[in-house]
Coordinates of C-alpha atoms and ligand atoms in Angstrom, one line a residue:
Chain A
M273 CA 86.9 103.7 135.7
K274 CA 87.3 100.7 133.3
I275 CA 88.3 101.5 129.8
L276 CA 88.5 99.3 126.8
V277 CA 90.5 100.4 123.7
C278 CA 90.1 98.4 120.5
V279 CA 93.2 98.5 118.3
K280 CA 93.6 97.0 114.9
Q281 CA 96.9 96.2 113.3
V282 CA 97.0 97.2 109.6
A283 CA 99.4 97.0 106.7
D284 CA 101.7 100.0 106.2
M285 CA 99.7 102.0 103.6
E286 CA 102.9 102.9 101.8
S287 CA 103.6 99.2 100.9
A288 CA 103.5 98.0 97.3
F289 CA 100.5 95.8 97.6
K290 CA 100.1 92.4 95.9
I291 CA 97.0 90.3 95.8
D292 CA 96.7 86.9 97.5
A293 CA 95.9 83.6 95.7
A294 CA 92.2 83.8 96.5
G295 CA 92.1 87.3 95.0
T296 CA 90.1 88.6 97.9
W297 CA 92.8 90.1 100.1
I298 CA 96.3 91.4 99.9
D299 CA 99.3 89.0 100.0
E300 CA 100.5 89.7 103.6
R301 CA 104.0 88.3 103.0
E302 CA 106.7 90.9 103.1
I303 CA 104.3 93.6 104.4
A304 CA 105.1 95.7 107.4
F305 CA 102.3 96.2 109.9
R306 CA 101.5 99.0 112.3
M307 CA 98.7 100.3 114.5
N308 CA 95.7 101.7 112.7
E309 CA 96.3 105.4 112.8
Y310 CA 92.9 106.3 114.2
D311 CA 93.5 103.8 117.1
E312 CA 96.6 105.7 118.2
Y313 CA 94.3 108.6 119.2
A314 CA 92.0 106.1 121.0
V315 CA 94.9 104.7 123.1
E316 CA 96.2 108.2 123.8
Q317 CA 92.8 109.4 125.0
A318 CA 92.4 106.5 127.4
V319 CA 95.9 107.1 128.8
R320 CA 95.1 110.8 129.3
I321 CA 92.0 109.9 131.3
K322 CA 94.1 107.6 133.4
E323 CA 96.6 110.4 134.1
Q324 CA 93.8 112.9 134.8
R325 CA 92.1 110.6 137.4
E326 CA 94.4 109.5 140.2
G327 CA 94.7 105.7 140.4
D328 CA 91.2 104.4 139.8
T329 CA 91.6 103.7 136.0
D330 CA 92.3 100.4 134.3
I331 CA 92.8 100.3 130.6
T332 CA 92.4 97.0 128.6
I333 CA 93.8 96.9 125.1
L334 CA 92.1 94.5 122.8
S335 CA 93.1 93.4 119.3
I336 CA 91.7 90.6 117.1
G337 CA 94.1 89.0 114.6
P338 CA 97.0 86.6 114.1
Q339 CA 99.9 86.3 116.5
R340 CA 101.6 89.4 114.9
V341 CA 99.0 91.7 116.3
T342 CA 100.4 91.3 119.8
E343 CA 103.1 93.7 118.7
T344 CA 100.5 96.4 118.3
V345 CA 99.0 95.5 121.7
K346 CA 102.5 95.8 123.2
K347 CA 102.8 99.3 121.6
A348 CA 99.5 100.3 123.2
L349 CA 100.7 98.9 126.5
A350 CA 103.9 100.9 126.2
M351 CA 101.8 104.0 125.6
G352 CA 100.1 103.4 129.0
G353 CA 97.6 100.6 128.7
D354 CA 97.4 98.2 131.7
R355 CA 96.5 94.8 130.3
G356 CA 96.3 93.3 126.8
V357 CA 93.8 90.9 125.3
H358 CA 94.7 89.1 122.1
V359 CA 91.7 87.5 120.4
S360 CA 93.6 85.0 118.4
D361 CA 92.3 84.7 114.8
D362 CA 94.4 83.9 111.8
A363 CA 91.4 84.7 109.5
S364 CA 90.5 88.1 111.0
A365 CA 91.1 89.8 107.7
R366 CA 88.2 87.7 106.3
K367 CA 85.7 88.6 109.0
D368 CA 83.3 91.4 108.2
P369 CA 82.8 94.4 110.5
W370 CA 79.6 92.9 111.9
Q371 CA 81.6 89.8 113.1
I372 CA 84.4 91.9 114.5
A373 CA 81.9 93.9 116.5
S374 CA 80.2 90.8 117.7
I375 CA 83.6 89.5 119.0
I376 CA 84.3 92.8 120.8
A377 CA 80.8 92.9 122.3
A378 CA 81.0 89.3 123.4
F379 CA 84.2 90.1 125.2
A380 CA 82.9 93.3 126.8
I381 CA 79.4 92.3 127.7
D382 CA 80.1 91.1 131.2
K383 CA 83.0 93.4 132.1
Q384 CA 81.2 96.7 132.8
F385 CA 83.5 99.0 130.9
D386 CA 82.6 102.7 131.4
L387 CA 84.2 103.7 128.2
I388 CA 85.1 101.9 125.0
F389 CA 87.3 103.7 122.5
T390 CA 87.7 102.6 118.9
G391 CA 89.1 104.4 115.9
M392 CA 86.6 106.1 113.6
Q393 CA 87.7 103.7 110.8
S394 CA 90.4 101.3 109.9
Q395 CA 92.8 102.4 107.2
D396 CA 92.8 99.1 105.4
R397 CA 89.0 98.6 105.1
G398 CA 87.8 102.0 106.1
S399 CA 84.3 100.8 106.9
A400 CA 83.7 103.0 110.0
Q401 CA 81.3 100.3 111.2
V402 CA 82.8 98.4 114.1
G403 CA 82.5 101.1 116.8
V404 CA 78.8 101.8 116.2
F405 CA 78.0 98.1 115.7
T406 CA 79.7 97.3 119.0
A407 CA 77.7 99.9 120.9
E408 CA 74.4 98.7 119.3
R409 CA 75.1 95.2 120.4
L410 CA 75.9 96.3 123.9
G411 CA 72.9 98.6 124.0
I412 CA 74.9 101.7 125.0
P413 CA 75.3 105.1 123.3
C414 CA 77.9 105.7 120.7
V415 CA 79.4 109.1 119.8
T416 CA 81.4 109.1 116.6
T417 CA 84.1 111.1 114.9
V418 CA 85.3 112.8 118.1
V419 CA 88.0 115.4 118.0
E420 CA 87.7 116.8 121.5
F421 CA 86.9 114.9 124.6
V422 CA 86.5 116.2 128.2
L423 CA 85.4 113.9 131.1
E424 CA 84.1 115.6 134.2
G425 CA 82.7 113.3 136.9
G426 CA 80.6 110.8 134.9
D427 CA 79.8 113.3 132.1
V428 CA 81.5 113.8 128.8
T429 CA 81.5 116.8 126.6
A430 CA 82.9 116.0 123.2
A431 CA 83.3 117.7 119.8
R432 CA 82.4 115.8 116.7
E433 CA 84.0 117.0 113.6
L434 CA 81.7 117.7 110.6
E435 CA 82.4 118.5 107.0
G436 CA 83.9 121.9 106.4
G437 CA 85.7 121.9 109.8
V438 CA 82.6 122.8 111.8
K439 CA 82.4 121.1 115.2
M440 CA 79.3 119.7 116.8
I441 CA 79.4 119.8 120.6
V442 CA 77.6 116.9 122.3
K443 CA 77.1 115.8 125.9
F444 CA 76.6 112.3 127.1
G445 CA 76.9 110.0 130.1
L446 CA 78.6 106.7 130.7
P447 CA 78.9 104.0 129.6
A448 CA 79.5 104.8 126.0
V449 CA 81.5 103.9 122.9
V450 CA 83.5 106.7 121.4
T451 CA 85.0 106.6 117.9
C452 CA 88.2 108.7 117.5
Q453 CA 88.9 110.9 114.6
L454 CA 92.4 112.2 113.6
G455 CA 93.6 115.2 115.6
L456 CA 91.8 114.3 118.8
N457 CA 95.1 114.6 120.6
R458 CA 98.8 114.1 119.9
P459 CA 99.5 110.4 120.4
R460 CA 102.7 109.9 122.4
Y461 CA 105.7 107.9 121.4
P462 CA 106.4 105.1 123.9
T463 CA 109.6 105.8 125.8
L464 CA 112.2 103.1 126.2
P465 CA 111.5 102.6 130.0
N466 CA 107.8 102.3 129.2
I467 CA 108.6 99.8 126.4
M468 CA 110.5 97.7 129.0
K469 CA 107.8 98.0 131.5
A470 CA 105.2 97.0 129.0
R471 CA 107.0 93.6 128.6
Q472 CA 105.9 92.7 132.1
K473 CA 102.2 93.5 131.4
E474 CA 99.9 90.6 130.8
I475 CA 98.5 89.8 127.4
K476 CA 95.7 87.3 127.7
S477 CA 95.0 85.1 124.7
I478 CA 91.5 84.1 123.8
P479 CA 90.7 81.9 120.8
V480 CA 88.2 83.6 118.6
S481 CA 85.9 80.6 118.6
E482 CA 85.0 81.5 122.2
L483 CA 83.7 84.9 121.3
L484 CA 82.4 84.7 117.7
N485 CA 78.7 84.2 117.4
E486 CA 77.7 85.7 114.1
D487 CA 77.9 84.8 110.4
P488 CA 79.2 87.5 108.0
L489 CA 76.7 89.8 106.4
L490 CA 79.1 90.7 103.5
S491 CA 81.1 88.7 101.0
V492 CA 84.2 89.9 99.2
E493 CA 84.2 89.0 95.5
K494 CA 87.6 90.4 94.7
I495 CA 90.2 93.0 95.5
Y496 CA 92.1 94.8 92.8
H497 CA 94.2 97.8 91.9
P498 CA 92.0 100.4 90.3
E499 CA 92.2 100.9 86.6
K500 CA 94.6 103.8 85.8
K501 CA 92.4 106.0 83.7
N502 CA 93.4 109.6 83.5
H503 CA 96.5 108.5 85.2
A504 CA 99.4 111.0 85.6
V505 CA 102.4 111.1 83.3
V506 CA 105.0 109.3 85.5
L507 CA 108.5 110.7 85.6
E508 CA 111.2 108.5 87.0
G509 CA 115.0 108.7 87.1
E510 CA 117.9 110.8 88.4
V511 CA 116.7 113.6 90.6
S512 CA 118.8 116.3 88.9
E513 CA 117.5 115.2 85.5
L514 CA 113.9 115.2 86.8
A515 CA 114.4 118.6 88.2
D516 CA 115.6 119.9 84.9
R517 CA 112.6 118.4 83.0
V518 CA 110.1 119.7 85.5
A519 CA 111.6 123.2 85.6
V520 CA 111.4 123.4 81.8
M521 CA 107.9 122.2 81.9
L522 CA 106.8 124.7 84.5
K523 CA 108.4 127.5 82.5
E524 CA 106.8 126.4 79.3
K525 CA 103.4 126.5 81.0
S526 CA 104.4 129.9 82.3
F527 CA 104.0 129.0 85.9
R528 CA 107.3 130.6 86.3
Chain B
M121 CA 64.4 97.8 93.1
K122 CA 63.3 100.4 95.7
L123 CA 65.5 102.7 97.7
L124 CA 64.9 104.7 100.8
L125 CA 67.2 107.7 100.6
V126 CA 68.2 109.4 103.9
C127 CA 68.8 113.1 103.3
E128 CA 70.8 115.2 105.8
Y129 CA 70.0 118.5 107.2
R130 CA 72.3 120.7 109.3
Q131 CA 72.1 124.1 110.8
G132 CA 69.0 125.0 108.9
R133 CA 69.8 123.6 105.5
L134 CA 69.5 120.5 103.4
L135 CA 73.0 119.2 102.5
D136 CA 73.9 118.8 98.8
G137 CA 74.4 115.1 99.2
A138 CA 70.6 114.8 98.9
Y139 CA 70.8 115.3 95.1
E140 CA 73.7 112.8 94.8
L141 CA 71.4 110.2 96.6
L142 CA 68.7 111.0 94.1
G143 CA 71.3 110.7 91.3
F144 CA 72.3 107.3 92.6
A145 CA 68.6 106.2 92.4
D146 CA 68.5 107.5 88.8
R147 CA 71.6 105.6 88.0
L148 CA 70.1 102.4 89.4
N149 CA 66.8 103.2 87.7
A150 CA 65.2 102.5 91.1
E151 CA 62.0 103.5 92.7
R152 CA 62.6 105.8 95.6
A153 CA 61.3 107.4 98.7
V154 CA 63.1 109.9 101.0
V155 CA 63.3 110.3 104.7
T156 CA 64.7 113.4 106.4
I157 CA 64.7 115.0 109.7
A158 CA 64.6 118.6 108.6
A159 CA 62.4 121.7 108.2
D160 CA 59.6 122.1 105.7
V161 CA 61.5 124.6 103.5
S162 CA 64.5 122.3 103.1
V163 CA 62.8 119.2 101.6
P164 CA 64.6 118.2 98.5
K165 CA 62.9 118.9 95.2
C166 CA 62.1 115.5 93.6
N167 CA 59.2 113.4 92.5
A168 CA 59.0 111.0 95.5
T169 CA 57.4 110.5 98.8
V170 CA 59.3 112.3 101.5
Y171 CA 58.9 111.3 105.1
L172 CA 59.5 114.5 107.0
A173 CA 60.1 114.7 110.7
D174 CA 60.5 118.2 112.3
A175 CA 64.2 118.8 113.1
E176 CA 63.1 121.6 115.5
R177 CA 61.4 119.1 117.7
V178 CA 63.5 116.0 117.2
G179 CA 66.9 117.7 117.2
E180 CA 69.4 117.8 114.4
Y181 CA 71.5 115.4 116.4
N182 CA 69.6 112.8 118.2
P183 CA 70.7 109.4 116.9
D184 CA 68.2 107.4 118.9
A185 CA 65.3 109.4 117.6
H186 CA 66.6 109.6 114.0
K187 CA 67.0 105.8 114.1
R188 CA 63.4 105.3 115.1
I189 CA 62.2 107.7 112.4
I190 CA 64.3 106.1 109.6
L191 CA 63.2 102.6 110.7
A192 CA 59.6 103.6 110.7
A193 CA 59.9 104.9 107.1
A194 CA 61.6 101.7 106.1
E195 CA 58.8 99.7 107.7
R196 CA 56.3 101.6 105.5
E197 CA 58.3 101.5 102.3
Q198 CA 59.9 98.1 102.6
P199 CA 62.9 99.2 100.5
D200 CA 65.6 96.9 99.1
A201 CA 68.2 99.3 100.2
I202 CA 68.5 102.2 102.6
V203 CA 71.0 104.7 101.3
F204 CA 73.0 107.4 103.1
S205 CA 75.8 109.8 102.0
H206 CA 79.2 108.7 103.3
T207 CA 79.4 111.7 105.6
V208 CA 79.8 112.1 109.3
Y209 CA 76.0 111.8 109.6
G210 CA 75.9 108.8 107.2
W211 CA 78.6 106.7 108.9
D212 CA 77.1 107.5 112.3
M213 CA 73.6 106.5 111.4
A214 CA 74.0 103.7 108.8
P215 CA 75.4 101.1 111.2
R216 CA 72.6 101.8 113.7
I217 CA 70.0 101.1 111.0
A218 CA 71.9 98.1 109.6
S219 CA 72.2 96.6 113.1
S220 CA 68.5 96.9 113.9
L221 CA 67.6 95.2 110.6
K222 CA 70.5 92.9 110.7
A223 CA 71.2 94.0 107.1
A224 CA 74.5 94.0 105.3
L225 CA 76.1 97.5 105.4
I226 CA 78.4 98.5 102.5
S227 CA 80.3 101.7 103.2
E228 CA 81.6 104.3 100.8
V229 CA 80.3 102.8 97.6
V230 CA 81.8 104.4 94.5
A231 CA 80.1 102.2 91.8
S232 CA 77.4 99.6 91.6
T233 CA 76.4 97.1 89.1
E234 CA 73.8 94.4 89.5
G235 CA 74.0 94.0 93.3
R236 CA 77.8 94.2 93.3
F237 CA 79.3 97.2 95.0
E238 CA 82.7 98.8 94.5
V239 CA 84.4 100.3 97.5
P240 CA 87.9 101.8 98.1
C241 CA 90.3 100.2 100.6
F242 CA 93.9 100.6 101.7
N243 CA 93.6 104.4 101.8
S244 CA 92.2 104.4 98.3
K245 CA 95.1 102.5 96.8
M246 CA 92.9 99.4 96.1
R247 CA 89.3 98.6 95.4
R248 CA 87.1 95.7 96.5
I249 CA 83.9 94.3 95.1
I250 CA 81.5 93.5 97.9
T251 CA 78.2 91.6 97.7
P252 CA 75.7 91.5 100.5
N253 CA 74.6 88.2 102.1
T254 CA 71.2 89.6 103.2
P255 CA 68.2 90.5 101.1
R256 CA 67.8 94.0 102.5
I257 CA 70.9 96.2 102.6
V258 CA 72.2 99.5 103.8
L259 CA 74.7 101.6 101.8
T260 CA 76.7 104.8 102.2
I261 CA 77.8 106.4 98.9
Q262 CA 81.0 108.4 98.5
A263 CA 80.6 112.1 98.1
G264 CA 81.2 113.0 94.4
A265 CA 81.0 109.4 93.1
F266 CA 77.5 109.7 91.6
A267 CA 76.3 112.7 89.6
P268 CA 73.6 114.7 91.3
A269 CA 70.1 114.6 90.0
T270 CA 68.6 117.8 88.6
V271 CA 66.8 119.8 91.2
E272 CA 63.2 119.4 90.1
G273 CA 59.9 117.8 91.0
S274 CA 57.3 118.1 93.7
P275 CA 57.7 115.9 96.7
R276 CA 54.7 114.3 98.3
I277 CA 55.3 115.1 101.9
E278 CA 54.3 112.6 104.5
R279 CA 54.7 114.1 108.0
V280 CA 55.8 111.7 110.6
E281 CA 55.1 111.9 114.3
S282 CA 58.1 113.4 115.9
E283 CA 57.8 113.5 119.7
S284 CA 60.5 115.6 121.3
A285 CA 62.2 112.7 123.1
S286 CA 65.6 113.4 124.6
G287 CA 68.3 111.1 123.4
R288 CA 71.2 109.5 125.3
A289 CA 73.6 112.0 123.7
E290 CA 72.6 115.6 123.3
L291 CA 73.6 118.4 121.0
A292 CA 75.0 121.4 122.9
G293 CA 75.8 123.6 120.0
Y294 CA 78.1 124.1 117.0
E295 CA 81.5 125.7 116.8
P296 CA 82.4 127.3 113.4
A297 CA 85.6 126.3 111.6
P298 CA 88.5 128.4 112.9
M299 CA 89.1 131.7 111.1
K300 CA 91.4 131.4 108.2
D301 CA 94.1 134.1 108.0
I302 CA 95.2 132.8 104.6
D303 CA 92.7 132.7 101.7
L304 CA 94.0 129.8 99.7
G305 CA 90.8 130.0 97.6
R306 CA 92.3 132.9 95.6
A307 CA 95.9 131.7 95.2
E308 CA 97.0 130.9 91.6
V309 CA 99.8 128.6 92.8
I310 CA 99.7 126.4 95.9
V311 CA 102.5 124.2 97.0
S312 CA 101.3 121.7 99.6
V313 CA 103.1 119.8 102.3
G314 CA 102.1 116.2 103.1
R315 CA 103.4 113.8 105.7
G316 CA 105.9 112.6 103.2
V317 CA 107.9 115.8 103.8
G318 CA 109.0 114.0 107.0
K319 CA 109.2 116.5 109.7
K320 CA 108.5 120.1 110.7
E321 CA 112.1 121.1 110.2
N322 CA 111.8 120.2 106.5
I323 CA 109.0 122.7 105.8
P324 CA 111.2 125.6 104.9
V325 CA 112.4 123.6 101.9
V326 CA 108.9 123.3 100.5
A327 CA 108.2 126.9 101.5
A328 CA 111.2 128.0 99.4
L329 CA 109.6 126.4 96.3
A330 CA 106.3 128.1 97.1
R331 CA 108.1 131.4 97.3
E332 CA 109.9 130.8 94.0
L333 CA 106.7 130.0 92.3
G334 CA 104.9 133.0 93.9
G335 CA 102.5 130.7 95.6
E336 CA 101.0 130.0 99.0
L337 CA 101.8 127.1 101.2
G338 CA 99.1 124.4 101.6
A339 CA 99.0 121.3 103.8
T340 CA 97.3 118.0 104.4
R341 CA 95.5 117.4 107.6
P342 CA 98.1 115.2 109.4
V343 CA 100.6 118.0 108.9
V344 CA 98.2 120.4 110.6
D345 CA 97.2 117.9 113.3
A346 CA 100.9 117.4 114.1
G347 CA 101.3 121.2 114.5
W348 CA 103.8 121.6 111.6
L349 CA 101.6 124.2 110.0
E350 CA 98.5 126.2 111.1
Y351 CA 94.9 125.1 110.3
S352 CA 94.6 128.0 107.9
H353 CA 96.9 126.0 105.5
Q354 CA 94.7 122.9 105.4
V355 CA 93.3 121.8 102.1
G356 CA 90.5 119.3 101.9
S357 CA 87.0 118.4 103.0
T358 CA 87.6 119.7 106.5
G359 CA 89.9 122.5 105.4
Q360 CA 89.7 124.9 102.4
I361 CA 88.5 124.1 98.9
V362 CA 91.0 125.5 96.3
A363 CA 91.3 125.7 92.6
P364 CA 94.7 127.2 91.7
K365 CA 96.3 127.2 88.2
L366 CA 99.1 125.1 89.6
Y367 CA 98.9 122.7 92.6
V368 CA 102.1 121.0 93.7
A369 CA 101.6 118.1 96.1
C370 CA 104.7 117.2 98.0
G371 CA 104.6 113.8 99.8
I372 CA 100.8 113.6 99.7
S373 CA 99.1 110.3 99.2
G374 CA 95.9 111.6 97.7
A375 CA 93.2 110.6 100.2
I376 CA 89.6 111.3 99.1
Q377 CA 89.2 114.0 101.7
H378 CA 92.3 115.8 100.4
L379 CA 91.3 115.4 96.8
A380 CA 87.9 116.9 97.6
G381 CA 89.8 120.2 98.4
M382 CA 92.1 120.4 95.3
K383 CA 90.8 118.3 92.5
R384 CA 89.6 121.3 90.6
S385 CA 93.1 122.7 90.2
D386 CA 94.1 123.3 86.5
F387 CA 97.5 121.6 86.7
I388 CA 98.6 119.2 89.4
L389 CA 102.2 118.2 89.9
A390 CA 102.8 115.5 92.5
I391 CA 106.0 114.4 94.0
N392 CA 105.9 111.0 95.7
K393 CA 108.2 108.1 96.2
D394 CA 105.4 105.7 95.7
K395 CA 104.3 105.6 92.1
D396 CA 101.0 103.8 93.1
A397 CA 100.0 106.6 95.4
P398 CA 96.3 107.5 94.7
I399 CA 97.3 111.1 94.0
A400 CA 98.4 109.8 90.6
S401 CA 94.8 109.3 89.6
I402 CA 94.2 113.0 89.4
A403 CA 97.7 114.5 89.0
D404 CA 98.9 115.6 85.6
V405 CA 102.4 114.7 86.3
L406 CA 103.8 112.4 89.0
V407 CA 107.5 112.7 89.8
V408 CA 108.7 109.6 91.5
A409 CA 111.3 110.8 93.9
D410 CA 112.2 111.7 97.5
V411 CA 110.6 115.1 98.1
M412 CA 113.6 116.3 100.2
Q413 CA 115.9 115.6 97.3
F414 CA 113.7 116.7 94.4
V415 CA 112.1 119.9 95.8
P416 CA 115.4 121.8 96.5
A417 CA 116.7 120.7 93.2
L418 CA 113.7 122.0 91.4
T419 CA 113.8 125.3 93.4
S420 CA 117.4 125.9 92.4
R421 CA 116.6 125.1 88.7
L422 CA 113.8 127.6 88.8
Q423 CA 116.1 130.2 90.3
Q424 CA 118.6 129.9 87.4
Ligands
LIG1834 C1 86.3 112.9 108.0 C2 87.7 113.1 107.6 C3 88.1 114.4 107.1 C4 89.4 114.6 106.6 N1 89.7 115.8 106.1 C5 90.9 116.0 105.6 C6 91.2 117.3 105.0 O1 90.5 118.3 105.0 N2 92.4 117.4 104.4 C7 93.3 116.4 104.3 O2 94.4 116.6 103.7 N3 93.1 115.2 104.9 C8 91.9 115.0 105.5 N4 91.6 113.8 106.1 C9 92.7 112.8 106.3 C10 92.9 112.0 105.0 O3 92.1 110.8 105.1 C11 94.4 111.5 105.0 O4 94.7 110.8 106.2 C12 95.4 112.6 104.7 O5 95.0 113.4 103.7 C13 96.7 112.0 104.4 O6 97.7 113.1 104.4 P1 99.1 112.8 103.7 O7 98.9 112.6 102.3 O8 99.9 114.0 104.1 O9 99.7 111.6 104.5 P2 99.9 110.1 104.1 O10 98.6 109.5 103.6 O11 100.6 109.4 105.2 O12 100.8 110.1 102.8 C14 102.1 110.4 102.8 C15 102.6 110.2 101.3 O13 104.0 110.7 101.2 C16 104.7 109.7 100.5 N5 106.1 109.8 101.0 C17 106.6 109.4 102.2 N6 107.9 109.7 102.3 C18 108.2 110.4 101.1 C19 109.4 111.0 100.7 N7 110.5 111.0 101.4 N8 109.4 111.5 99.5 C20 108.2 111.5 98.7 N9 107.1 111.0 99.1 C21 107.1 110.4 100.3 C22 104.1 108.4 100.8 O14 104.3 107.5 99.7 C23 102.6 108.8 100.9 O15 101.9 108.7 99.6 C24 90.3 113.6 106.6 C25 90.0 112.3 107.1 C26 88.7 112.1 107.6 C27 88.3 110.7 108.0
LIG1835 N1 90.6 93.3 114.2 C1 90.3 94.3 115.1 N2 90.8 94.3 116.4 C2 90.5 95.2 117.2 N3 89.8 96.3 116.9 C3 89.3 96.4 115.7 C4 89.6 95.4 114.7 N4 89.0 95.8 113.5 C5 88.4 97.0 113.8 N5 88.6 97.4 115.1 C6 88.2 98.7 115.7 O1 87.1 99.3 115.0 C7 87.5 100.5 114.4 C8 86.8 100.8 113.2 O2 87.1 99.8 112.2 P1 86.3 99.6 110.8 O3 84.8 99.5 111.1 O4 86.8 98.3 110.3 O5 86.6 100.8 110.0 C9 89.0 100.5 114.4 O6 89.6 101.8 114.4 C10 89.4 99.7 115.6 O7 89.3 100.5 116.8

């Protein structure tokens, strides 16, 4: 069984974001990066399949971006991926989902993957497009927003999570692209020995120019902080003072 | 400007998003047509042509067939934009349509002016203005971003051939949401735990505040997914919808799916170390502090 997992490195969402000189993306200096949360579930699911099937599974981890994204590939390898692919692209943040999908598809087209896992969406752009676009380009089925995944023989039974917590159970065969929703599993923390072992694993670097074959369908005019209308009253300062003020406020409003 | 609105039907009913799609068309002052794979009785009330395929035959979930039906309606109408709700159905189908038409897809639109579309990014902390590079476009609109149209009008139904073709992925049934042993919907006070609380072992500290305020304990989804609290505590679009008099959000960023569950609370107090957290856009008061320091301090003040 050959599995491809697409992982994106994204800025830590708790960062104080500044805007870059062009005004179309964040200023990436002094920002910490990590694996897109949804993609952690994707990696974990692939590793679980490998553990479930003795010995015939090979997991490729692919990430598109500048040199720093190899750290995210290494994390996925430490979780249990077998080999890494770094599609080297300093301008990946300026590519649209259509282009990112075309790069992934161009890589995957001649490799006969049985399963391709992506996150349901990326936290930075939240487009929820790349997984489905990739499947469409490869001409294989795509099942999105998956919260349960069972592989038996070559058949998959999966639950897709719908609004209101209702689950839709679907069955499909391979090959397929699956987009992973939060809660699909409990992503493991890489152990120290596995982090060491991952250092030996190969990460192949491919220049993006070898795989990109599409122009963008979208343009970004600008990025900005939303206007703070109806914004909360912000209380800052010493914790004990804050607690006094809020306690008085709650009592005045007779919540207590 | 002409829009083709794709309305969603599930388990026998038309979903409310249909009227938000119509409201979006009103807002843009656009001509409109509707396409839906549904039942006769669930066609939205509106003054527009509705292309109706029989869900019974096609299947509520059959992306391949839905794609063919939507594309056929687009072929007939030649719309400038094909519009979905940004729901599980919408983000599943929209890229399939955009890909076939090689049309720009703009996801989770919250506002639109003259061909420029505003979308959230970075977990809603920032916004971007996107413009399409293609003449025809596909959009998904965020739930709640556009006021629904009034439910009125008589649709002109155009039945579309719907052969019962089996797709490559098949619906095998639905599983209802797990039973809730706590009815947060009735609580007057809810104190909710977000990931900022740090770890499961810290939950009693927040629970103590809930007890002191005579309220129930709520949670965000990551807290439930990580097993810190049961699903019955989850507030949000895939949990419970609540409207207490007081909602205290402890270490909660304020993602749209969480806000969908609690934005109707009378008074919202948020505690977050990040003063730019999106929760501030709906909270009444934001205390910028570490939850694990502030919450016990507040509880002890209230006890005095
Ligand atoms: C289809 C779909 C459905 C979803 N349904 C739901 C749903 O029903 N309910 C739901 O809640 N989510 C839902 N989500 C998930 C949602 O998008 C967010 O991921 C989630 O709400 C974030 O939870 P959080 O605020 O606890 O965590 P985070 O977003 O990680 O936020 C943690 C916050 O805590 C703050 N913080 C960190 N440390 C501290 C500290 N020491 N002191 C104070 N503050 C601190 C941070 O600044 C941050 O703002 C859904 C997502 C999808 C895609
Ligand atoms: N630069 C990237 N490198 C690898 N995978 C990516 C990249 N961008 C997006 N993806 C994958 O596509 C998914 C959906 O992304 P998006 O459509 O941007 O919301 C992510 O969860 C990843 O699995």
